[in-house]
PDB file of C-alpha atoms (C1' of nucleotides) in Angstrom:
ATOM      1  CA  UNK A1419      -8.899  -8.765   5.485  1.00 81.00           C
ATOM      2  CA  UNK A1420      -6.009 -10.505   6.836  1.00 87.00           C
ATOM      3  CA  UNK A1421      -6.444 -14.364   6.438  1.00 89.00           C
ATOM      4  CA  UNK A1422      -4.406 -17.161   7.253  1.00 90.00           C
ATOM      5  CA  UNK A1423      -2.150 -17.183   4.006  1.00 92.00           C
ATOM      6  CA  UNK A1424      -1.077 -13.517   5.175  1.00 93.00           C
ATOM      7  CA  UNK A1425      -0.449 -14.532   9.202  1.00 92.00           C
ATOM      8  CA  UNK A1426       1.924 -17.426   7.559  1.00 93.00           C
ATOM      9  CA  UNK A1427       3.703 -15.104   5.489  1.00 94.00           C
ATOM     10  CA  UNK A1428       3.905 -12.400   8.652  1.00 94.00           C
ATOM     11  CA  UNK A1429       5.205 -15.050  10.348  1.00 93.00           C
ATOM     12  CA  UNK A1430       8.123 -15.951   8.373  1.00 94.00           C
ATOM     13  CA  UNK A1431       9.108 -12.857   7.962  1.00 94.00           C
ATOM     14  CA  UNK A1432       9.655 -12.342  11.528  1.00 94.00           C
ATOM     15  CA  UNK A1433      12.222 -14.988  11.563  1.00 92.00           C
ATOM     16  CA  UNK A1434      13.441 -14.259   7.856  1.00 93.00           C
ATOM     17  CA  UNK A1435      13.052 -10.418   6.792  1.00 94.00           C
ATOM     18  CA  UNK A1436      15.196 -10.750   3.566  1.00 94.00           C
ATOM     19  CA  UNK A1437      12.966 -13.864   1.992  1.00 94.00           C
ATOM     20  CA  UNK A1438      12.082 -12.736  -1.573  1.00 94.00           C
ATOM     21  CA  UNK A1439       8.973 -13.447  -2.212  1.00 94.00           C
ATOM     22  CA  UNK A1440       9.693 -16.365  -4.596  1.00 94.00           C
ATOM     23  CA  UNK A1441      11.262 -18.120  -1.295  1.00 93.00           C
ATOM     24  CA  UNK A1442       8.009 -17.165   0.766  1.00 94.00           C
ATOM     25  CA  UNK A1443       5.383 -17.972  -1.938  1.00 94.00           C
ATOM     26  CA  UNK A1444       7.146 -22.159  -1.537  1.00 91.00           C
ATOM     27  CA  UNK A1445       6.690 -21.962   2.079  1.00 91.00           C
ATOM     28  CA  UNK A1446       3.234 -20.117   2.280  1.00 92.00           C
ATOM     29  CA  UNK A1447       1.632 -22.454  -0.813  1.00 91.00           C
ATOM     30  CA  UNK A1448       1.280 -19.482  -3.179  1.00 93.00           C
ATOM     31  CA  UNK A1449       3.073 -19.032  -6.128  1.00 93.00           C
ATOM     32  CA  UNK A1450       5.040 -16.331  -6.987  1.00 93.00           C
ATOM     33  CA  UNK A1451       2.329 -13.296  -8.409  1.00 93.00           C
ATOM     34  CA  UNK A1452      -0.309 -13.247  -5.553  1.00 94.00           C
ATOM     35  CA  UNK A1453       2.378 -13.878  -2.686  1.00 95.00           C
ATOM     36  CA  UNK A1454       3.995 -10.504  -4.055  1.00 95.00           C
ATOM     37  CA  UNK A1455       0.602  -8.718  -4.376  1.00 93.00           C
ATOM     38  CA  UNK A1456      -0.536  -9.738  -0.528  1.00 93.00           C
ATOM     39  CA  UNK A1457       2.608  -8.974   0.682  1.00 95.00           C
ATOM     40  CA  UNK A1458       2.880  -5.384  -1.435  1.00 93.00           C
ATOM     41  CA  UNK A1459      -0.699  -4.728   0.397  1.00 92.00           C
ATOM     42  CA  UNK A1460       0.784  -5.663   3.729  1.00 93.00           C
ATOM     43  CA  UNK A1461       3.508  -3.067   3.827  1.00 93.00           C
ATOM     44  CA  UNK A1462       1.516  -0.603   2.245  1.00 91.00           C
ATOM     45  CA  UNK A1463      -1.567  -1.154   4.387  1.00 90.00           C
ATOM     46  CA  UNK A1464       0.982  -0.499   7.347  1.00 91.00           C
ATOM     47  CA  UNK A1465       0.827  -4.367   8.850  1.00 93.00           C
ATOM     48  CA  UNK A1466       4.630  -4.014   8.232  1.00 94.00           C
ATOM     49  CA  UNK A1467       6.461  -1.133   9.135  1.00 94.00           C
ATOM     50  CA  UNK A1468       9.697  -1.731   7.820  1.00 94.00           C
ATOM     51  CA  UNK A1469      12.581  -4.555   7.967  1.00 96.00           C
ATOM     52  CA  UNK A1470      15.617  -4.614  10.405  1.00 95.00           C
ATOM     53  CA  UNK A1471      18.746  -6.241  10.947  1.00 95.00           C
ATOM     54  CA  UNK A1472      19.373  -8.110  13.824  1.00 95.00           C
ATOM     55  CA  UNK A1473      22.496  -6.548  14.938  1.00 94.00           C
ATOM     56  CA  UNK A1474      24.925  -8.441  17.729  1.00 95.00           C
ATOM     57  CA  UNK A1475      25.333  -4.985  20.340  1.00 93.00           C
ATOM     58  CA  UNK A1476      28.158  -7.214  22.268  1.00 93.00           C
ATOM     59  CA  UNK A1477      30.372  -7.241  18.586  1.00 93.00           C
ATOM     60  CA  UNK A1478      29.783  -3.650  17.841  1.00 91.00           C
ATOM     61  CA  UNK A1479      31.196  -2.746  21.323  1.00 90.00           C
ATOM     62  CA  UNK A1480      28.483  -2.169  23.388  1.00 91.00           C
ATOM     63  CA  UNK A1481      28.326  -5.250  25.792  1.00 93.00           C
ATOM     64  CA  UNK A1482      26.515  -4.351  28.624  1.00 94.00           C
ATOM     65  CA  UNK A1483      22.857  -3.532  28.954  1.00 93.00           C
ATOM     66  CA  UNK A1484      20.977  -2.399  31.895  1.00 92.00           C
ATOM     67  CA  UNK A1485      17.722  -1.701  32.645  1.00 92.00           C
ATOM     68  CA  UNK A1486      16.745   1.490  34.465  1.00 92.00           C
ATOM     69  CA  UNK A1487      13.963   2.654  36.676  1.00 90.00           C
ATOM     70  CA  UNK A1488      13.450   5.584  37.088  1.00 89.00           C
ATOM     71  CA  UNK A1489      10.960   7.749  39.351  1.00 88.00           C
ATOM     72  CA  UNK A1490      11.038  11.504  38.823  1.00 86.00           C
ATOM     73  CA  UNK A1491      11.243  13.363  42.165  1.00 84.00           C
ATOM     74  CA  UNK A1492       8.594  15.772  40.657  1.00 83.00           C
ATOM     75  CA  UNK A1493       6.336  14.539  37.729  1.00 85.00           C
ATOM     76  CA  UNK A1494       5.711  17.979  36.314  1.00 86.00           C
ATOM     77  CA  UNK A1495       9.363  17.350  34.670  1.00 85.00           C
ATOM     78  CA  UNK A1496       7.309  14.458  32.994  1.00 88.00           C
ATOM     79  CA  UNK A1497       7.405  15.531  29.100  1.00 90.00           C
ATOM     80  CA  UNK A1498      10.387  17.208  29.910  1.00 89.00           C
ATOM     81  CA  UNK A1499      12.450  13.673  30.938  1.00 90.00           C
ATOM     82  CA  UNK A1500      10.975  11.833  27.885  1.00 92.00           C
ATOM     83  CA  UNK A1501      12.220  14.805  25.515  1.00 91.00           C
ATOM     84  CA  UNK A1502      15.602  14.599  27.052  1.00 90.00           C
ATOM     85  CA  UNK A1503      16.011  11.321  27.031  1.00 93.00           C
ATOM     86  CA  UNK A1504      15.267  10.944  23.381  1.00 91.00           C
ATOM     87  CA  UNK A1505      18.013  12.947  22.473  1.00 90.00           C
ATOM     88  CA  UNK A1506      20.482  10.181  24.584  1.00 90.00           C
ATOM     89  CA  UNK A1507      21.701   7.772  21.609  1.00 86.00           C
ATOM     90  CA  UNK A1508      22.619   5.271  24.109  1.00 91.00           C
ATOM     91  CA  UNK A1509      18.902   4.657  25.849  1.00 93.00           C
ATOM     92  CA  UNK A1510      17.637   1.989  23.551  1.00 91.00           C
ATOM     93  CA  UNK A1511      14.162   2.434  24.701  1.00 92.00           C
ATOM     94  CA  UNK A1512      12.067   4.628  27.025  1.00 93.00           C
ATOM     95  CA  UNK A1513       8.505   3.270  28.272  1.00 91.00           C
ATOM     96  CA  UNK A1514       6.667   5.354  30.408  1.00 91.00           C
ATOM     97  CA  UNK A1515       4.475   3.310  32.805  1.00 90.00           C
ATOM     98  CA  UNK A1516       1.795   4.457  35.240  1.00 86.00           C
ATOM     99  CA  UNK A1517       3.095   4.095  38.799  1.00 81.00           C
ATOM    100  CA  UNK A1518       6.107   3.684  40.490  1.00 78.00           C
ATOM    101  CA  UNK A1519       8.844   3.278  39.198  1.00 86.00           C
ATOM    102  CA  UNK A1520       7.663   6.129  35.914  1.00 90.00           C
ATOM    103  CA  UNK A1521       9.801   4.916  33.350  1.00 90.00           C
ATOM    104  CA  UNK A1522      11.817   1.960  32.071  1.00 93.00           C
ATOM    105  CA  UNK A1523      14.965   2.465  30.259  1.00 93.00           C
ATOM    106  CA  UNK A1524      16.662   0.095  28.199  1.00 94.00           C
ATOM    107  CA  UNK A1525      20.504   1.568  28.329  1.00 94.00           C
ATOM    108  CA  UNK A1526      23.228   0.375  26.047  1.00 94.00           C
ATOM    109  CA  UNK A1527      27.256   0.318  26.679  1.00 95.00           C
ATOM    110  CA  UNK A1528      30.593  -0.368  26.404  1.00 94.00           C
ATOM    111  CA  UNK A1529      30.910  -2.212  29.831  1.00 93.00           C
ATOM    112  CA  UNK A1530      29.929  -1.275  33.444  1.00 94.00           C
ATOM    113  CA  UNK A1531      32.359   1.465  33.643  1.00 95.00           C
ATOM    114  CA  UNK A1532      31.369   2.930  30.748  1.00 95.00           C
ATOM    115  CA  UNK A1533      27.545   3.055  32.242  1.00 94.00           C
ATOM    116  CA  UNK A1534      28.856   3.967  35.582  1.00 94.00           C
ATOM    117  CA  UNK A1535      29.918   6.902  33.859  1.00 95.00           C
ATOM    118  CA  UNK A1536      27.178   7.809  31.815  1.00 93.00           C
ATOM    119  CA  UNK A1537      24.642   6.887  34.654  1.00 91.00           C
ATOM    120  CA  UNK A1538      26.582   9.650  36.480  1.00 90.00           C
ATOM    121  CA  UNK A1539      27.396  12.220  33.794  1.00 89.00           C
ATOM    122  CA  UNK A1540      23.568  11.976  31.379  1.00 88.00           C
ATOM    123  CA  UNK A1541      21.693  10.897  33.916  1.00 87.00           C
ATOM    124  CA  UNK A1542      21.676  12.479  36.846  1.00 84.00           C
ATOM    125  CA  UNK A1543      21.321  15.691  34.498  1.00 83.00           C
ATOM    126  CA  UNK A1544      18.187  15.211  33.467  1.00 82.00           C
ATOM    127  CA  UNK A1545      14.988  16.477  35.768  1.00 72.00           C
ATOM    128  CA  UNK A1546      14.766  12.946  37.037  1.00 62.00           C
ATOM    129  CA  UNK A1547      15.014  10.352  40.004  1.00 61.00           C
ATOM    130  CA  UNK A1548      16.348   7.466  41.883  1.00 61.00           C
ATOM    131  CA  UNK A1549      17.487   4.417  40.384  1.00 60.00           C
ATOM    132  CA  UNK A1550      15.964   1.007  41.131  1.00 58.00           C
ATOM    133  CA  UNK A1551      18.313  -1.894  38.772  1.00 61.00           C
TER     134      UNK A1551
ATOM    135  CA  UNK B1159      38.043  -5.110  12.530  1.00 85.00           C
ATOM    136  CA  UNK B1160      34.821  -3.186  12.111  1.00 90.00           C
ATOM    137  CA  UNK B1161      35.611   0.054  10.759  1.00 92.00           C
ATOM    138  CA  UNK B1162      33.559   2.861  10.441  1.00 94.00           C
ATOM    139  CA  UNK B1163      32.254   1.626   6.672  1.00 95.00           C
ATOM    140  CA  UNK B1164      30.794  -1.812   8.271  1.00 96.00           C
ATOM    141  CA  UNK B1165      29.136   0.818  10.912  1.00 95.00           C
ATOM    142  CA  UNK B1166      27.492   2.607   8.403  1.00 95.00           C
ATOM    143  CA  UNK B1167      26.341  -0.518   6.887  1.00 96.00           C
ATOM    144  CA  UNK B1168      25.170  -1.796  10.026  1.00 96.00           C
ATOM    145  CA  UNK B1169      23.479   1.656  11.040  1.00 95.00           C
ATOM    146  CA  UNK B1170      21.554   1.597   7.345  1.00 95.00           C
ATOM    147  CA  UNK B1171      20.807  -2.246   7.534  1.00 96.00           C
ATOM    148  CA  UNK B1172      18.967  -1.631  11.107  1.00 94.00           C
ATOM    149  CA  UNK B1173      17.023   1.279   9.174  1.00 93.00           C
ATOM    150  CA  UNK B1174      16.018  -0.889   6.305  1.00 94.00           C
ATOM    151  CA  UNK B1175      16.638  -4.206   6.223  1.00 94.00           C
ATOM    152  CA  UNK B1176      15.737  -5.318   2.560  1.00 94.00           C
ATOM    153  CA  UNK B1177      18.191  -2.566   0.990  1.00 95.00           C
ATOM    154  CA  UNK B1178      20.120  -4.779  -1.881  1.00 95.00           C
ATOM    155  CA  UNK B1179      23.863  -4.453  -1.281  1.00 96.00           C
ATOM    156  CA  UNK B1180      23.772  -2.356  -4.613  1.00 96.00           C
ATOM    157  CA  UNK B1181      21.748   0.120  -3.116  1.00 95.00           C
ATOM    158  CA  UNK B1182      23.792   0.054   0.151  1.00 96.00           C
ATOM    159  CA  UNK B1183      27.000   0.677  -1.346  1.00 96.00           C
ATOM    160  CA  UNK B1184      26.096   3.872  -2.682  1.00 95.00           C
ATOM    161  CA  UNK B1185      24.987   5.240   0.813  1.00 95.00           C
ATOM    162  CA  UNK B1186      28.186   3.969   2.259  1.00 95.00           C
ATOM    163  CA  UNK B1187      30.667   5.277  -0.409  1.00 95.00           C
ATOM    164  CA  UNK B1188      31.836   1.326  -1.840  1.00 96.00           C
ATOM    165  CA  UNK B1189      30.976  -0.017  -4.968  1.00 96.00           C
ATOM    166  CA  UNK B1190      29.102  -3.204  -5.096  1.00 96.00           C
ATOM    167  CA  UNK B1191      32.157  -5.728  -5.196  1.00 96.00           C
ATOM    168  CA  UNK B1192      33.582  -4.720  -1.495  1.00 97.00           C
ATOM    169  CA  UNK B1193      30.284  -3.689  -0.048  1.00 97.00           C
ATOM    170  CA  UNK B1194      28.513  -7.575  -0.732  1.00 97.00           C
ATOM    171  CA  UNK B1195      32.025  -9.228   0.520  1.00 96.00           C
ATOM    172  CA  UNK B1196      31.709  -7.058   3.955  1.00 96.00           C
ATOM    173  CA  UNK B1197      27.839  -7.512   4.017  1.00 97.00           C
ATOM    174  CA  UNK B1198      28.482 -11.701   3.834  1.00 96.00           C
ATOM    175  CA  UNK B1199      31.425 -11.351   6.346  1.00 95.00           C
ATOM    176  CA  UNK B1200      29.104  -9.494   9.191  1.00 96.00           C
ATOM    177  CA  UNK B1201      26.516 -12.337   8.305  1.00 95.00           C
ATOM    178  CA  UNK B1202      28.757 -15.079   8.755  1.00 94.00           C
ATOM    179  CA  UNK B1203      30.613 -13.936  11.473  1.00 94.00           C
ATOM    180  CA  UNK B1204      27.254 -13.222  13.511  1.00 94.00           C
ATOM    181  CA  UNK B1205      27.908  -9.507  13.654  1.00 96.00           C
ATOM    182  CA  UNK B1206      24.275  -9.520  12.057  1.00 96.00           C
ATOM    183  CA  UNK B1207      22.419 -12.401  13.663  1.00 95.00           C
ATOM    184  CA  UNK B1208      19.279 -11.800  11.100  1.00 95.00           C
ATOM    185  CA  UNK B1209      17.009  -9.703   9.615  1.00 96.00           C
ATOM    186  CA  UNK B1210      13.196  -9.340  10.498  1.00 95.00           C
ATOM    187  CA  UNK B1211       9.872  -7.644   9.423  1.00 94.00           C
ATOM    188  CA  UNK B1212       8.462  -5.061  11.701  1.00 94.00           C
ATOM    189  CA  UNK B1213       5.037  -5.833  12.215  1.00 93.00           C
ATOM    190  CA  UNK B1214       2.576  -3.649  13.713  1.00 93.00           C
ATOM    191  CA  UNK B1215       0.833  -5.668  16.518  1.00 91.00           C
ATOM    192  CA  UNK B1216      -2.107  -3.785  16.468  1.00 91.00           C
ATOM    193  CA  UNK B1217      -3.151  -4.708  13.118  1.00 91.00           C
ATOM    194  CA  UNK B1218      -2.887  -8.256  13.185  1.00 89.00           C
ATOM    195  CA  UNK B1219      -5.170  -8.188  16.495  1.00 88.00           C
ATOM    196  CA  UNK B1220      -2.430  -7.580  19.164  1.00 88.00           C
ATOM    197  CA  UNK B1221      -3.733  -4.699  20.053  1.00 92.00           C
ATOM    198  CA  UNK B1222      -3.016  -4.575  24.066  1.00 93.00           C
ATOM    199  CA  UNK B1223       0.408  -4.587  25.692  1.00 93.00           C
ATOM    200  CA  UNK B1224       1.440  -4.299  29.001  1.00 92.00           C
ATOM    201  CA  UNK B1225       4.620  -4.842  30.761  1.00 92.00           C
ATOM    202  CA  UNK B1226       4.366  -7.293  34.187  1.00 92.00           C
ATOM    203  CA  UNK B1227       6.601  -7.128  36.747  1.00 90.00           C
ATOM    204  CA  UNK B1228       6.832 -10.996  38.671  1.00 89.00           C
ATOM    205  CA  UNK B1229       8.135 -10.951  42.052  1.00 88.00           C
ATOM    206  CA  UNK B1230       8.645 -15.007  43.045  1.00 87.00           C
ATOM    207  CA  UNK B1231       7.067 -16.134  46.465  1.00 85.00           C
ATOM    208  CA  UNK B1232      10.090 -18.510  46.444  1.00 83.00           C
ATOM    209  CA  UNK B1233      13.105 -17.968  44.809  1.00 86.00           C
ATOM    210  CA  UNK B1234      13.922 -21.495  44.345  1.00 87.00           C
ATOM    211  CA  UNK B1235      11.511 -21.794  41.267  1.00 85.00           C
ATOM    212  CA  UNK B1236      13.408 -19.230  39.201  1.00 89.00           C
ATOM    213  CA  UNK B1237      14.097 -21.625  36.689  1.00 90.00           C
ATOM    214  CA  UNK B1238      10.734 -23.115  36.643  1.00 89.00           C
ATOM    215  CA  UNK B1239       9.226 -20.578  36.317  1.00 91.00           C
ATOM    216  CA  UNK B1240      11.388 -18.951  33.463  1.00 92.00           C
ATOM    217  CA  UNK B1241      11.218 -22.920  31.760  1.00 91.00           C
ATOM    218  CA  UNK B1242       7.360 -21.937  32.016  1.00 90.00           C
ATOM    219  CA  UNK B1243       7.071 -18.602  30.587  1.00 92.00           C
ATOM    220  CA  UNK B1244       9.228 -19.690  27.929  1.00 91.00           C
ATOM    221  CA  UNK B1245       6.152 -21.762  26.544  1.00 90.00           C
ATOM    222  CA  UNK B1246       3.766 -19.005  26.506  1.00 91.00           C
ATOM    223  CA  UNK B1247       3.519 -17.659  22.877  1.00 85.00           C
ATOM    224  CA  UNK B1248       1.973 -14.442  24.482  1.00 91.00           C
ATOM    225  CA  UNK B1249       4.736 -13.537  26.282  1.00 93.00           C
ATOM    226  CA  UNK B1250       6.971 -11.488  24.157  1.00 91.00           C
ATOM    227  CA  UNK B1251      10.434 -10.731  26.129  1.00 92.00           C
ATOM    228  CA  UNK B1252      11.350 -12.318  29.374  1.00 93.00           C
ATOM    229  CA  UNK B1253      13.692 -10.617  31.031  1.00 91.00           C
ATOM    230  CA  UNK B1254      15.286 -11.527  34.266  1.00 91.00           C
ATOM    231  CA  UNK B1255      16.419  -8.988  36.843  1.00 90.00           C
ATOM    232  CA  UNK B1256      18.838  -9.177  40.452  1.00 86.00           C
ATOM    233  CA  UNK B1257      16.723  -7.020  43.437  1.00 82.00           C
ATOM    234  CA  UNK B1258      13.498  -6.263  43.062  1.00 78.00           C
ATOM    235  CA  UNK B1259      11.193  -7.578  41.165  1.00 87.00           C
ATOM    236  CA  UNK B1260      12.646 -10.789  39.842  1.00 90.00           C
ATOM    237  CA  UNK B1261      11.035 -10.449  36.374  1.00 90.00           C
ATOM    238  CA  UNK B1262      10.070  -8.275  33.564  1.00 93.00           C
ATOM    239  CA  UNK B1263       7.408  -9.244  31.036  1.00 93.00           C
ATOM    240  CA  UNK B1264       6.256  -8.025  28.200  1.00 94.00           C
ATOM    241  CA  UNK B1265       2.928  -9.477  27.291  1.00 94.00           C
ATOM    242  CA  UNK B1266       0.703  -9.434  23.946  1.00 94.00           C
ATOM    243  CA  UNK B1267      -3.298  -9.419  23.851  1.00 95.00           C
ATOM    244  CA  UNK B1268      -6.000  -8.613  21.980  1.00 94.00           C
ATOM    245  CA  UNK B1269      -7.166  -6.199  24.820  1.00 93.00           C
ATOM    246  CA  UNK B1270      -7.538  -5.555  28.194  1.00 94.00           C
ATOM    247  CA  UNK B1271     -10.149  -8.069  28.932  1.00 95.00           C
ATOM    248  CA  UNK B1272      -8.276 -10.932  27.004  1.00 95.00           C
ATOM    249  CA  UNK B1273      -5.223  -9.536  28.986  1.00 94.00           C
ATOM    250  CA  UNK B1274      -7.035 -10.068  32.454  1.00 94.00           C
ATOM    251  CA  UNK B1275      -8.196 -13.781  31.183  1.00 95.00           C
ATOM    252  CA  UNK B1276      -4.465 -14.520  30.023  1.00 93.00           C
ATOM    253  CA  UNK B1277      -3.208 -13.230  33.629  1.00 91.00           C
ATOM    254  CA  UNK B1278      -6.149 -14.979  35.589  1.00 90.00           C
ATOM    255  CA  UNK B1279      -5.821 -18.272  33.703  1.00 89.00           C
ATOM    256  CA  UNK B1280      -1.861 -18.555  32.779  1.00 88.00           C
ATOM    257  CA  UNK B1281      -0.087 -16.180  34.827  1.00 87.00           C
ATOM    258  CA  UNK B1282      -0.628 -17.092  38.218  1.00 84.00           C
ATOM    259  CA  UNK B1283      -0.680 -21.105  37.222  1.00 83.00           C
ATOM    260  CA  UNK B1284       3.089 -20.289  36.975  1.00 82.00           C
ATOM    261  CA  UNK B1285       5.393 -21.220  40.202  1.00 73.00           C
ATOM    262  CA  UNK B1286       5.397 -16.575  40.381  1.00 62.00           C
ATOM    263  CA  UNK B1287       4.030 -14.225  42.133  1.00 61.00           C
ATOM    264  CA  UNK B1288       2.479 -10.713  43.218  1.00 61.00           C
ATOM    265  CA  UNK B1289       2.629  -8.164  39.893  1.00 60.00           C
ATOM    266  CA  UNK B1290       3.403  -4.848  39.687  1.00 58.00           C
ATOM    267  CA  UNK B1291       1.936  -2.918  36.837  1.00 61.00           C
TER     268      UNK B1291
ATOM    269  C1'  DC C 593      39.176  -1.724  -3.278  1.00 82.62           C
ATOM    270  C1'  DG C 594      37.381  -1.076  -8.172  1.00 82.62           C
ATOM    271  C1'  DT C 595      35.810  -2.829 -12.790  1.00 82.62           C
ATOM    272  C1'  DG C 596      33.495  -5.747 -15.718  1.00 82.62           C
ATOM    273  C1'  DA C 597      31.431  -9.708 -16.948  1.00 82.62           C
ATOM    274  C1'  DA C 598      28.323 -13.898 -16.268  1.00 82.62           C
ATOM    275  C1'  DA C 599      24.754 -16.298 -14.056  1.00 82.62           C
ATOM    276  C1'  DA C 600      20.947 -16.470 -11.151  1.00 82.62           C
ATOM    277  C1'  DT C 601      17.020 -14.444  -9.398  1.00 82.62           C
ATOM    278  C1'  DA C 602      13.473 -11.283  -8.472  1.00 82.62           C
ATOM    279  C1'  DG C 603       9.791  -8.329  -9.781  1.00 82.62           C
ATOM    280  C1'  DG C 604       5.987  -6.926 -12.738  1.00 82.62           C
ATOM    281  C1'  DC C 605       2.590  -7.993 -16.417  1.00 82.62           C
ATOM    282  C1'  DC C 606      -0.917 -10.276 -18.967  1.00 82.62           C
ATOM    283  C1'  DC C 607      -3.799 -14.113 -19.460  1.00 82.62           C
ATOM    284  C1'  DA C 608      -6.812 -18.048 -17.717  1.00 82.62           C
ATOM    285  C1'  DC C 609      -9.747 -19.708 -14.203  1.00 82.62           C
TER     286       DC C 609
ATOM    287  C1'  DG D1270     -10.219 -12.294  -6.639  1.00 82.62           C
ATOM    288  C1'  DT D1271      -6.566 -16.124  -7.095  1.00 82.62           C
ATOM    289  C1'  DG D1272      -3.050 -18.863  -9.523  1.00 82.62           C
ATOM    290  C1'  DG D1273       0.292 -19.741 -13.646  1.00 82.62           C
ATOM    291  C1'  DG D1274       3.985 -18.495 -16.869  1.00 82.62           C
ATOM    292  C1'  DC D1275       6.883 -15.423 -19.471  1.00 82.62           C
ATOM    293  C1'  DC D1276       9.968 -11.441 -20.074  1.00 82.62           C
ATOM    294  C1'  DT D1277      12.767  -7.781 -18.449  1.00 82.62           C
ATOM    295  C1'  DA D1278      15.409  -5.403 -14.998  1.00 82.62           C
ATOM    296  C1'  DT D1279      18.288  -6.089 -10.954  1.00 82.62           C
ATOM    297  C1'  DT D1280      21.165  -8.370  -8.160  1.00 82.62           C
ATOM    298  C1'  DT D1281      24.457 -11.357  -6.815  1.00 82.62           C
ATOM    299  C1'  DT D1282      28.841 -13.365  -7.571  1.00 82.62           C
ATOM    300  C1'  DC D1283      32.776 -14.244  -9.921  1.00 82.62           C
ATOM    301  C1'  DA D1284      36.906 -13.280 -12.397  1.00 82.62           C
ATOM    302  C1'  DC D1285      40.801  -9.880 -12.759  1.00 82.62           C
ATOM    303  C1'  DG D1286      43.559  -5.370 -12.699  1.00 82.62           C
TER     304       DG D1286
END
DNA sequence: CGTGAAAATAGGCCCAC
DNA sequence: GTGGGCCTATTTTCACG
């Protein structure tokens, strides 16, 4: 299924997402034809989900990151939290863990003004709780 | 500086990170000449630190993930122990926090049980402490 | 920034093992 | 099923207007 030729290939792609698959066949000891077919059958198989670029947040403006836990004062609001706070552009990432604190936000912005404010204008609007970080 | 045509590169190159600046100057309104000289600029100038393949952990036998929070017994080992968890291929995203707890972890395994073995065996040979969740 | 060209390169195909 | 080589279609990268 997935051998080692296709874990090498994963690998460098993780540091390298735009290698053509001339460049990756070299460094994997494939040529060309069946380092395209594997890696074809990787992304449509679903071992890759897509490519990304690495973009800098602190040169697009948004410089300061913060962590937030958060415990709901009543966890009925659960699935209502997580909706809201999928619609917030600026929360990079929600996890929902089991236990205190209930979730983990990864918050993006301009500096810590700019969070102050949105801690105090998004934040506290949602059905949620204290912060911990 | 950045203008609102290297953000809508930058928004599409996050989405897909393989488009070919041919492709990306249509969806951004350039032709190809202006688009490829902005594309190189953010590369060089670090706006876009890289570009990587989203691979799904669970089918390359990563299918367990859990986030650990580290507390230290003594906080005089911070930078041992962040020297140490540097080394550990399993831990994903170290992430080092002021208050309480001192760390957050995000740890790969197989599955639960070859989570438990990785905390019993590595985790707690670190200089750390108590964990969370 | 746009156009047009040239050069390089990648992707897909068919054949041999 | 895996590797090798060719041919075509794109892409990149220059000029210049």
């Amino acid at each position: 299924m997935i051998d080692a030729i296709d874990r090498a290939i994963l690998r460098r792609l993780q540091e390298d997402g735009r290698m053509t698959a001339t460049a990756l066949a070299g460094e994997v000891g494939l040529t060309v034809a069946p380092c395209h077919r594997r890696l074809k059958e990787l992304e449509s198989s679903g071992v890759i989900r897509g490519y990304s670029a690495d973009v800098d947040p602190a040169r697009v403006g948004l410089g300061f990151e913060a962590l937030v836990f958060v415990t709901l004062r009543d966890r009925q609001n659960m699935k209502a939290f997580e909706a809201g706070v999928a619609g917030i552009g600026q929360v990079i990432e929600a996890q929902r863990l089991f236990g205190e604190p209930d979730f983990l936000l990864r918050v993006m912005a301009e500096d810590l003004p700019a969070y102050q404010r949105f801690y105090d204008d998004v934040l506290v609007g949602l059905p949620g709780g204290r912060k911990v970080d």
